[in-house]
Short mmCIF file of C-alpha atoms in Angstrom, two decimals:
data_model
loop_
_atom_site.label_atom_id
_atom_site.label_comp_id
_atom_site.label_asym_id
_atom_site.label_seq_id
_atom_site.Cartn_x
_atom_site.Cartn_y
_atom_site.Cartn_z
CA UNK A 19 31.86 70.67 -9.96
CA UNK A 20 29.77 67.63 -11.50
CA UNK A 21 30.79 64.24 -10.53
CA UNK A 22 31.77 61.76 -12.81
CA UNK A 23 33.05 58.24 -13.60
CA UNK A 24 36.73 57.44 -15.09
CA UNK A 25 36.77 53.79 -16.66
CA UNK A 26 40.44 53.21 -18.79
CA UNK A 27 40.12 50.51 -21.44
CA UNK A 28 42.61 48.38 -22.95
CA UNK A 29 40.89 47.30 -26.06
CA UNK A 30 38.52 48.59 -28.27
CA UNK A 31 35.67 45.72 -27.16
CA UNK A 32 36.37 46.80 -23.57
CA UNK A 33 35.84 50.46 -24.75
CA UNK A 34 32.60 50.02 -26.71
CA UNK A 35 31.03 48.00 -23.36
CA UNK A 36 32.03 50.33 -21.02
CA UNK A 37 30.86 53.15 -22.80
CA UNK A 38 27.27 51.50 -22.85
CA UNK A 39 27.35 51.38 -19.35
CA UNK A 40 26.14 54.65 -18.41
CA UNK A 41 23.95 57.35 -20.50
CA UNK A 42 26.08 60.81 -21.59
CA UNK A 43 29.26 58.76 -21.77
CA UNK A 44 32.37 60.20 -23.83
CA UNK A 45 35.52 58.98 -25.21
CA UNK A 46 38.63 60.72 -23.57
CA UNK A 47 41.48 60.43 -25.95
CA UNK A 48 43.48 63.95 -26.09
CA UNK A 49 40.49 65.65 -25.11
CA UNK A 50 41.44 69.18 -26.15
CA UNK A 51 37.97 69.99 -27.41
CA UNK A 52 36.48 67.56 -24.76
CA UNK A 53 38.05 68.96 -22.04
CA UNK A 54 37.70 72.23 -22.36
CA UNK A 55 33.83 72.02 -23.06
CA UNK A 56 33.94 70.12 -19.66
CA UNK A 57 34.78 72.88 -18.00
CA UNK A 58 32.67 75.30 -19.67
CA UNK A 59 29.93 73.47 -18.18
CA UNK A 60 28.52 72.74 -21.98
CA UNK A 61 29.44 68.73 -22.21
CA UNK A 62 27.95 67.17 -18.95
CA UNK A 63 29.40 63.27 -19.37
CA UNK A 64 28.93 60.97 -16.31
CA UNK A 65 31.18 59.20 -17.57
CA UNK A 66 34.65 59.06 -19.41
CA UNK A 67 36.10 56.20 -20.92
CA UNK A 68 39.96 57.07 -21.12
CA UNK A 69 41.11 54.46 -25.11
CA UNK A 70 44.93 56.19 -24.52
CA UNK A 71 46.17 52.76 -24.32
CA UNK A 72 44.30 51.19 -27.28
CA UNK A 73 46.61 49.83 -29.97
CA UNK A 74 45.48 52.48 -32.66
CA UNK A 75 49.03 54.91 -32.84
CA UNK A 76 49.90 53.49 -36.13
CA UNK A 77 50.06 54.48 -39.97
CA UNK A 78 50.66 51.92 -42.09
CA UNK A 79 50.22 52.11 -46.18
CA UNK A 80 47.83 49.49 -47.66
CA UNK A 81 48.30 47.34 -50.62
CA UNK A 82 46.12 49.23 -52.83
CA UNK A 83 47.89 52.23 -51.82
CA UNK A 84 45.62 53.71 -49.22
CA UNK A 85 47.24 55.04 -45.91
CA UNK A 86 45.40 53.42 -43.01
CA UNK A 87 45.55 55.75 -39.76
CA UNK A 88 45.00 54.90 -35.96
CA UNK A 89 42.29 56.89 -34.29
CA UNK A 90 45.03 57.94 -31.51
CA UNK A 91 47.77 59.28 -34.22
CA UNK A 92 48.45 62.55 -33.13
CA UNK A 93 47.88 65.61 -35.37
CA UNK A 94 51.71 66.22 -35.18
CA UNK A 95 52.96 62.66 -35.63
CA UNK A 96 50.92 62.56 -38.80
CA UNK A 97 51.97 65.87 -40.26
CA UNK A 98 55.56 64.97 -40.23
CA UNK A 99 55.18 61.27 -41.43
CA UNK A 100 57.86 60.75 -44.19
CA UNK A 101 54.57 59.46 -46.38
CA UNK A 102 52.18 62.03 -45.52
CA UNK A 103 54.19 65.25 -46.33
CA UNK A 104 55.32 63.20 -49.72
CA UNK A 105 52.60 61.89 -50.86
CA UNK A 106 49.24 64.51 -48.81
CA UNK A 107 51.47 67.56 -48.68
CA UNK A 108 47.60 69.11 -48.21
CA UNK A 109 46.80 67.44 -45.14
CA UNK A 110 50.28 68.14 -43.72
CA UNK A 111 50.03 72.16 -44.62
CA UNK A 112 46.46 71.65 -43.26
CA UNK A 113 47.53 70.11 -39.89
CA UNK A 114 50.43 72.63 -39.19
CA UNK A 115 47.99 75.59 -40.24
CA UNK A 116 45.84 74.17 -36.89
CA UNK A 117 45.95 74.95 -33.84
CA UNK A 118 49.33 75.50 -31.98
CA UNK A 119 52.65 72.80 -31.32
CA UNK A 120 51.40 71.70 -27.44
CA UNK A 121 47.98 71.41 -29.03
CA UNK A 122 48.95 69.30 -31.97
CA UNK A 123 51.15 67.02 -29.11
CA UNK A 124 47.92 66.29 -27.91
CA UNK A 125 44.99 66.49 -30.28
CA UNK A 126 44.49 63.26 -32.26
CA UNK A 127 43.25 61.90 -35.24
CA UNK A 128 39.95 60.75 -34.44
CA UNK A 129 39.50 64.10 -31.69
CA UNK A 130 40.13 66.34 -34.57
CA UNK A 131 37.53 64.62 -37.18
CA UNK A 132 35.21 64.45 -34.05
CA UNK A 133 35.91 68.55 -33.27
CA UNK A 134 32.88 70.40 -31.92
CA UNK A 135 31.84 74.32 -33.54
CA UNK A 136 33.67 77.33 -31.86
CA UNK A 137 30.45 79.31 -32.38
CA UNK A 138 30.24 81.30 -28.92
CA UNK A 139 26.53 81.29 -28.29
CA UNK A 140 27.18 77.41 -28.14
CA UNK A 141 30.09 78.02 -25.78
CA UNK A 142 28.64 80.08 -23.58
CA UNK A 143 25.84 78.04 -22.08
CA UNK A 144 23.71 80.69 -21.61
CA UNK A 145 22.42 81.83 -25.13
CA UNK A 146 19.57 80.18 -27.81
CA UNK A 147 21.67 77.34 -29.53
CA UNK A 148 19.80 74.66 -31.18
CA UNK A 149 23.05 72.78 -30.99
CA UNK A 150 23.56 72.59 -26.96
CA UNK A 151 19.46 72.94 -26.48
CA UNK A 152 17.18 71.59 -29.07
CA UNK A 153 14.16 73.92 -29.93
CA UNK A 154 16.01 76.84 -28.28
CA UNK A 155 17.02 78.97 -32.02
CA UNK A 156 20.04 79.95 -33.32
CA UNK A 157 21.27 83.47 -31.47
CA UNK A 158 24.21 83.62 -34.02
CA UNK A 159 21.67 84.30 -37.00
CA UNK A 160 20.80 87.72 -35.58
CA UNK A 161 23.76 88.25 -33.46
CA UNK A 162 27.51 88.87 -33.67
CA UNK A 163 28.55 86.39 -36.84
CA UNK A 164 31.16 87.33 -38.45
CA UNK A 165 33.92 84.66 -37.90
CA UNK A 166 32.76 81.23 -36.99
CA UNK A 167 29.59 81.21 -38.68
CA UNK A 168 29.33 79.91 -42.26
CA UNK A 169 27.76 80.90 -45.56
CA UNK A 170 27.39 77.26 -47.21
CA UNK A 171 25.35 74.24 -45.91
CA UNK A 172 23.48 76.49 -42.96
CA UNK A 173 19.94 76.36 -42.00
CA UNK A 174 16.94 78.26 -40.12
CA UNK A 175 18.51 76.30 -37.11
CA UNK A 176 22.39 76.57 -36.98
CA UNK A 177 24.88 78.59 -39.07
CA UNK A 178 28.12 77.18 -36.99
CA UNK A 179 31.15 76.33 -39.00
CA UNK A 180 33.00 73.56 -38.54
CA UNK A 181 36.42 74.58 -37.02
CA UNK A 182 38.58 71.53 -38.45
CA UNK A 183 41.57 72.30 -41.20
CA UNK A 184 42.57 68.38 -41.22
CA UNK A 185 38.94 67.50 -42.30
CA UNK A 186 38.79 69.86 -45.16
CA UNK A 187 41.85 68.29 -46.84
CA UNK A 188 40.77 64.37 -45.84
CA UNK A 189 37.74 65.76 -47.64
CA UNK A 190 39.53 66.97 -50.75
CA UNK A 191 41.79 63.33 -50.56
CA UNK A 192 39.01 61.23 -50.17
CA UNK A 193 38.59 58.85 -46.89
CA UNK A 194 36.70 56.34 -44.91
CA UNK A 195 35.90 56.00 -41.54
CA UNK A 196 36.12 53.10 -40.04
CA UNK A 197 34.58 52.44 -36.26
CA UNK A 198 33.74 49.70 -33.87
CA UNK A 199 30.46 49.67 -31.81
CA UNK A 200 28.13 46.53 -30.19
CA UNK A 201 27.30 45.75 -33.96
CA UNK A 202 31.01 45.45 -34.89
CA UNK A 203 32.59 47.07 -37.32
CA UNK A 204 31.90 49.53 -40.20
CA UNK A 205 33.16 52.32 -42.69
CA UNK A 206 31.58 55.29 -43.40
CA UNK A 207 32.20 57.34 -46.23
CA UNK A 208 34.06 60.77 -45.11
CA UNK A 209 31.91 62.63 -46.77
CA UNK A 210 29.13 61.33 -44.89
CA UNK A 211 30.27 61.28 -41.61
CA UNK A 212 29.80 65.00 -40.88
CA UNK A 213 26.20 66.09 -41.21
CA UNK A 214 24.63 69.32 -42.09
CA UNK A 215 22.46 70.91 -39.53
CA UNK A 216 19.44 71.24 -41.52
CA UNK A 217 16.67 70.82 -38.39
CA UNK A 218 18.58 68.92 -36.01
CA UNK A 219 21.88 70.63 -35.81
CA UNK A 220 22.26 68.61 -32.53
CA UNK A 221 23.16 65.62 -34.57
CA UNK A 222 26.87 65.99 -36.11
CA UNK A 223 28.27 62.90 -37.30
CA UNK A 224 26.69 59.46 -38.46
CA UNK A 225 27.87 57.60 -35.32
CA UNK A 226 25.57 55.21 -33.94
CA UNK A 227 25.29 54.31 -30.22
CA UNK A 228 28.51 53.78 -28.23
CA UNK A 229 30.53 53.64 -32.31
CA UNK A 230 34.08 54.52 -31.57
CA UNK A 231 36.43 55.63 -34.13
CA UNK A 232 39.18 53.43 -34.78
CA UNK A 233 41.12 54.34 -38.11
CA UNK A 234 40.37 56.84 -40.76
CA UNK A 235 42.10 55.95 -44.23
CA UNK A 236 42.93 57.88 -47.04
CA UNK A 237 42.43 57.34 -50.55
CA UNK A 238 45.61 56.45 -52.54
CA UNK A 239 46.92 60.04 -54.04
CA UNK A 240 45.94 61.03 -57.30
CA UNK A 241 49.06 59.98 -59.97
CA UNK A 242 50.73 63.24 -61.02
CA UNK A 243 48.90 65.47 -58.56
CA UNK A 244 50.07 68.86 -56.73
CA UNK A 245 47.97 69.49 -53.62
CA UNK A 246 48.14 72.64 -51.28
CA UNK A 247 46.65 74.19 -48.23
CA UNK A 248 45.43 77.78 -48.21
CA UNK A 249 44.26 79.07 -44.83
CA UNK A 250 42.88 82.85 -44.40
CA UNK A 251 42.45 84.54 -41.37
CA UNK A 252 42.62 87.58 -39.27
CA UNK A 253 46.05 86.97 -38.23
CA UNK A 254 48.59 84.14 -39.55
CA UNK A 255 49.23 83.15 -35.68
CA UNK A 256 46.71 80.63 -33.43
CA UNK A 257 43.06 81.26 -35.00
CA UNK A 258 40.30 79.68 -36.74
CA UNK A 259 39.87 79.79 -40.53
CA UNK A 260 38.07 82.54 -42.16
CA UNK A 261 38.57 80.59 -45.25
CA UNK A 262 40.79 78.09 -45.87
CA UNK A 263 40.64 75.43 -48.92
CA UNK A 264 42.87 72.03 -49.77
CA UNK A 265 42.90 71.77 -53.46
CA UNK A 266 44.59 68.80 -55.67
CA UNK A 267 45.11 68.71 -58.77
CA UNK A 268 46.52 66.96 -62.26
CA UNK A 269 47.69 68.58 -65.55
CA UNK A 270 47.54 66.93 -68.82
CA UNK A 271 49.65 70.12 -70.14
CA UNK A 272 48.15 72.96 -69.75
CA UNK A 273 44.57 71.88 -69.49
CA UNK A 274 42.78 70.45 -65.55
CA UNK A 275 42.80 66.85 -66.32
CA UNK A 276 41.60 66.14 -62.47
CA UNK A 277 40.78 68.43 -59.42
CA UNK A 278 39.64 68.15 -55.75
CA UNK A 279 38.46 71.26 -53.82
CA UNK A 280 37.26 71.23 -50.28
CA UNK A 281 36.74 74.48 -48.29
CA UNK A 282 36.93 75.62 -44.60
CA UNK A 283 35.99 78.34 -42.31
CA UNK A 284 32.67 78.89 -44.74
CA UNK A 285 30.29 75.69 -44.52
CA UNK A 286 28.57 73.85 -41.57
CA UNK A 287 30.93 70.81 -42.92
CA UNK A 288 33.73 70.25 -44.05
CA UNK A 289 32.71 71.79 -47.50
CA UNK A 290 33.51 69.74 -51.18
CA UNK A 291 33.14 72.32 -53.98
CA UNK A 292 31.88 69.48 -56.20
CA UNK A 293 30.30 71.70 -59.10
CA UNK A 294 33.23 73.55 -58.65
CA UNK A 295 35.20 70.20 -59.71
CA UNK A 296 33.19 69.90 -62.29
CA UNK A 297 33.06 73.41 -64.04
CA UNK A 298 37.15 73.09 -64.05
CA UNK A 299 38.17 69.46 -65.16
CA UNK A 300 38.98 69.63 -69.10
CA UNK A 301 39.41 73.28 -68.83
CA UNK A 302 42.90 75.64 -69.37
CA UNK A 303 44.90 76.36 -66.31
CA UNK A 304 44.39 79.71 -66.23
CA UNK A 305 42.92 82.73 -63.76
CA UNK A 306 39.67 82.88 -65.65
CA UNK A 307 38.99 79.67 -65.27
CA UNK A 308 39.75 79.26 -61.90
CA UNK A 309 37.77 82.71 -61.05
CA UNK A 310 34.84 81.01 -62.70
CA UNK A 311 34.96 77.84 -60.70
CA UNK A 312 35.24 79.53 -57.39
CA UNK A 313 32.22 81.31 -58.42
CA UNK A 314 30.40 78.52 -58.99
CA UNK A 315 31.49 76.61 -56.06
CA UNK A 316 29.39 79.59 -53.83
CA UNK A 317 26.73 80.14 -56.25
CA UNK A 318 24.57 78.95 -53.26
CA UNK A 319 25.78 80.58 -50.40
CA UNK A 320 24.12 82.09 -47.88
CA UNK A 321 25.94 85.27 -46.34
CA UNK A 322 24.61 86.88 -43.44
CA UNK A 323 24.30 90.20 -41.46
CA UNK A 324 27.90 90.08 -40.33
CA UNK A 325 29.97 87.50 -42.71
CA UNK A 326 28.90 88.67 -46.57
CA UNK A 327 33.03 88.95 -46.80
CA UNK A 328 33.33 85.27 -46.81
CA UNK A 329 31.66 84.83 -50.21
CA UNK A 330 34.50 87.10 -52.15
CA UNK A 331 37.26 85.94 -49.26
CA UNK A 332 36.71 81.96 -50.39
CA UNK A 333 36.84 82.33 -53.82
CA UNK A 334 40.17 83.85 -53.24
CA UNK A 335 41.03 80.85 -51.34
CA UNK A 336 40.23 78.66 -54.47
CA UNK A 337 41.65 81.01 -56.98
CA UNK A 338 44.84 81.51 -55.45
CA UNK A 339 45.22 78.20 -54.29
CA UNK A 340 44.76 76.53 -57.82
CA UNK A 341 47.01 79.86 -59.41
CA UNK A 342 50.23 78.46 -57.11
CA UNK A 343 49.97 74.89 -57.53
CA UNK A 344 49.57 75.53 -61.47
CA UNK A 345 52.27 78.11 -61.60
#
């Protein structure tokens, strides 16, 4: 067992300084990714700086019709908030697709846009992961890849997806970040905060020193929009995403007048389909199109020895998706 330090803040200032105190220092919130890496013997923190009783539980709507959410919101407090499931019905299908009920009592906001990969040669401690142990390779490229590892957004160095469904619809609504570090405070673009592995897949997010996540808020929802959730997997019971994607959209008629696509289960990041946006906005509602824009949206994917099926599995996720919202 590894010895460690407990500190328990009471504001966000206190947080940030304690957390400077000591080198490999983590923020303990629900800690169901944290915790269980712990004691894997992958995450070595000497110390843990418990922000449970930070003032950051609440969701409140803005006056330009943004929903501001506290970092410690749990993922099933927000999925049944009268003004999520009214007015994101993707992020609530996303966040009751995830996970199971005792692990969305616990997980919270900021934990679940702060999730580490499920790949297993990261997991296990033992095996080449650039990820864990820079310089080491990537034992998923040549080994058993079929499920966690991603065909978008990979490189020479890591091919690990990213295992969060709320993330893939905040990316499809549109967010920002906001944290608090010795600087003060700052937003980040959502987009921006998860990084692509490129040669330093040990770098995940665009938090500086000691930052701490203190509210992630939402875009106002498009006027007129439908928005859905569409997760595949091996079995519809407690697993990760094969492929999953959060679509919005808006019909002027019968043509797209706007769309959002984000995919899971397939990219390093939470993945927006951006060109496949594009290829659909002014066009008819109808399965060719959307067959066309899925396409596009993996015209540069990267399928390897184990996971080809993803290509052809996530443009199904698109193209069904977009087929039952436009019904």
């Amino acid at each position: 067992m590894r010895d460690f330090t407990y500190a328990r803040a009471e504001s966000a200032n206190r947080a940030v300084l304690d957390h400077a105190r000591a080198p490999e220092t983590s923020y303990l919130a629900g800690g169901t990714t944290l915790l269980d890496l712990v004691k894997l013997d992958v995450m070595r923190p000497n110390q843990l700086v418990d922000i449970n009783r930070l003032p950051l539980k609440q969701i409140e709507t803005l006056p330009d019709g943004r929903l501001r959410i506290g970092a410690l919101v749990t993922n099933t407090e927000l999925a049944r908030h009268p003004l999520v499931r009214t007015r994101y019905a993707v992020l609530a299908e996303a966040l009751l697709a995830g996970a199971s009920t005792q692990l969305r009592n616990k997980a919270t906001t900021a934990g679940n846009v702060m999730q580490r990969v499920r790949c297993s040669y990261f997991r296990d401690g033992l095996s080449a992961c650039n990820k864990r142990n820079p310089g080491s390779g990537c034992a998923a490229i040549g080994g058993h890849n079929r499920s966690v590892h991603a065909v978008l957004g990979t490189s020479e160095d890591c091919i690990a997806t990213h295992p969060s469904d709320m993330c893939v619809a905040m990316t499809a609504i549109g967010a920002q970040v906001t944290v608090q570090g010795p600087d003060g405070t700052r937003d980040i673009d959502f987009a921006d905060f998860h990084l692509l592995p490129r040669d330093t897949p040990w770098k995940e997010h665009a938090l500086r020193a000691h930052e701490l996540i203190t509210h992630v808020t939402l875009d106002a929802p498009l006027a007129g929009s439908r928005s859905g959730y569409l997760k595949l997997r091996d079995r519809a019971s407690y697993q990760f995403a094969l492929a999953s994607s959060a679509v919005i959209v808006v019909l002027d008629g019968h043509r797209v007048r706007e769309v959002r696509i984000a995919l899971g289960g397939v990219g390093t990041k939470p993945w927006h389909a951006r060109d496949a946006e594009v290829a659909l906005r002014g066009q008819n509602a109808s399965l060719e199109a959307f067959e066309r824009a899925a396409g596009v949206a993996f015209q540069h994917a990267r399928p390897y020895t184990r996971n080809a099926y993803k290509v052809p599995l996530g443009q199904q996720a698109i193209v069904r998706n977009l087929r039952d919202l436009t019904a």
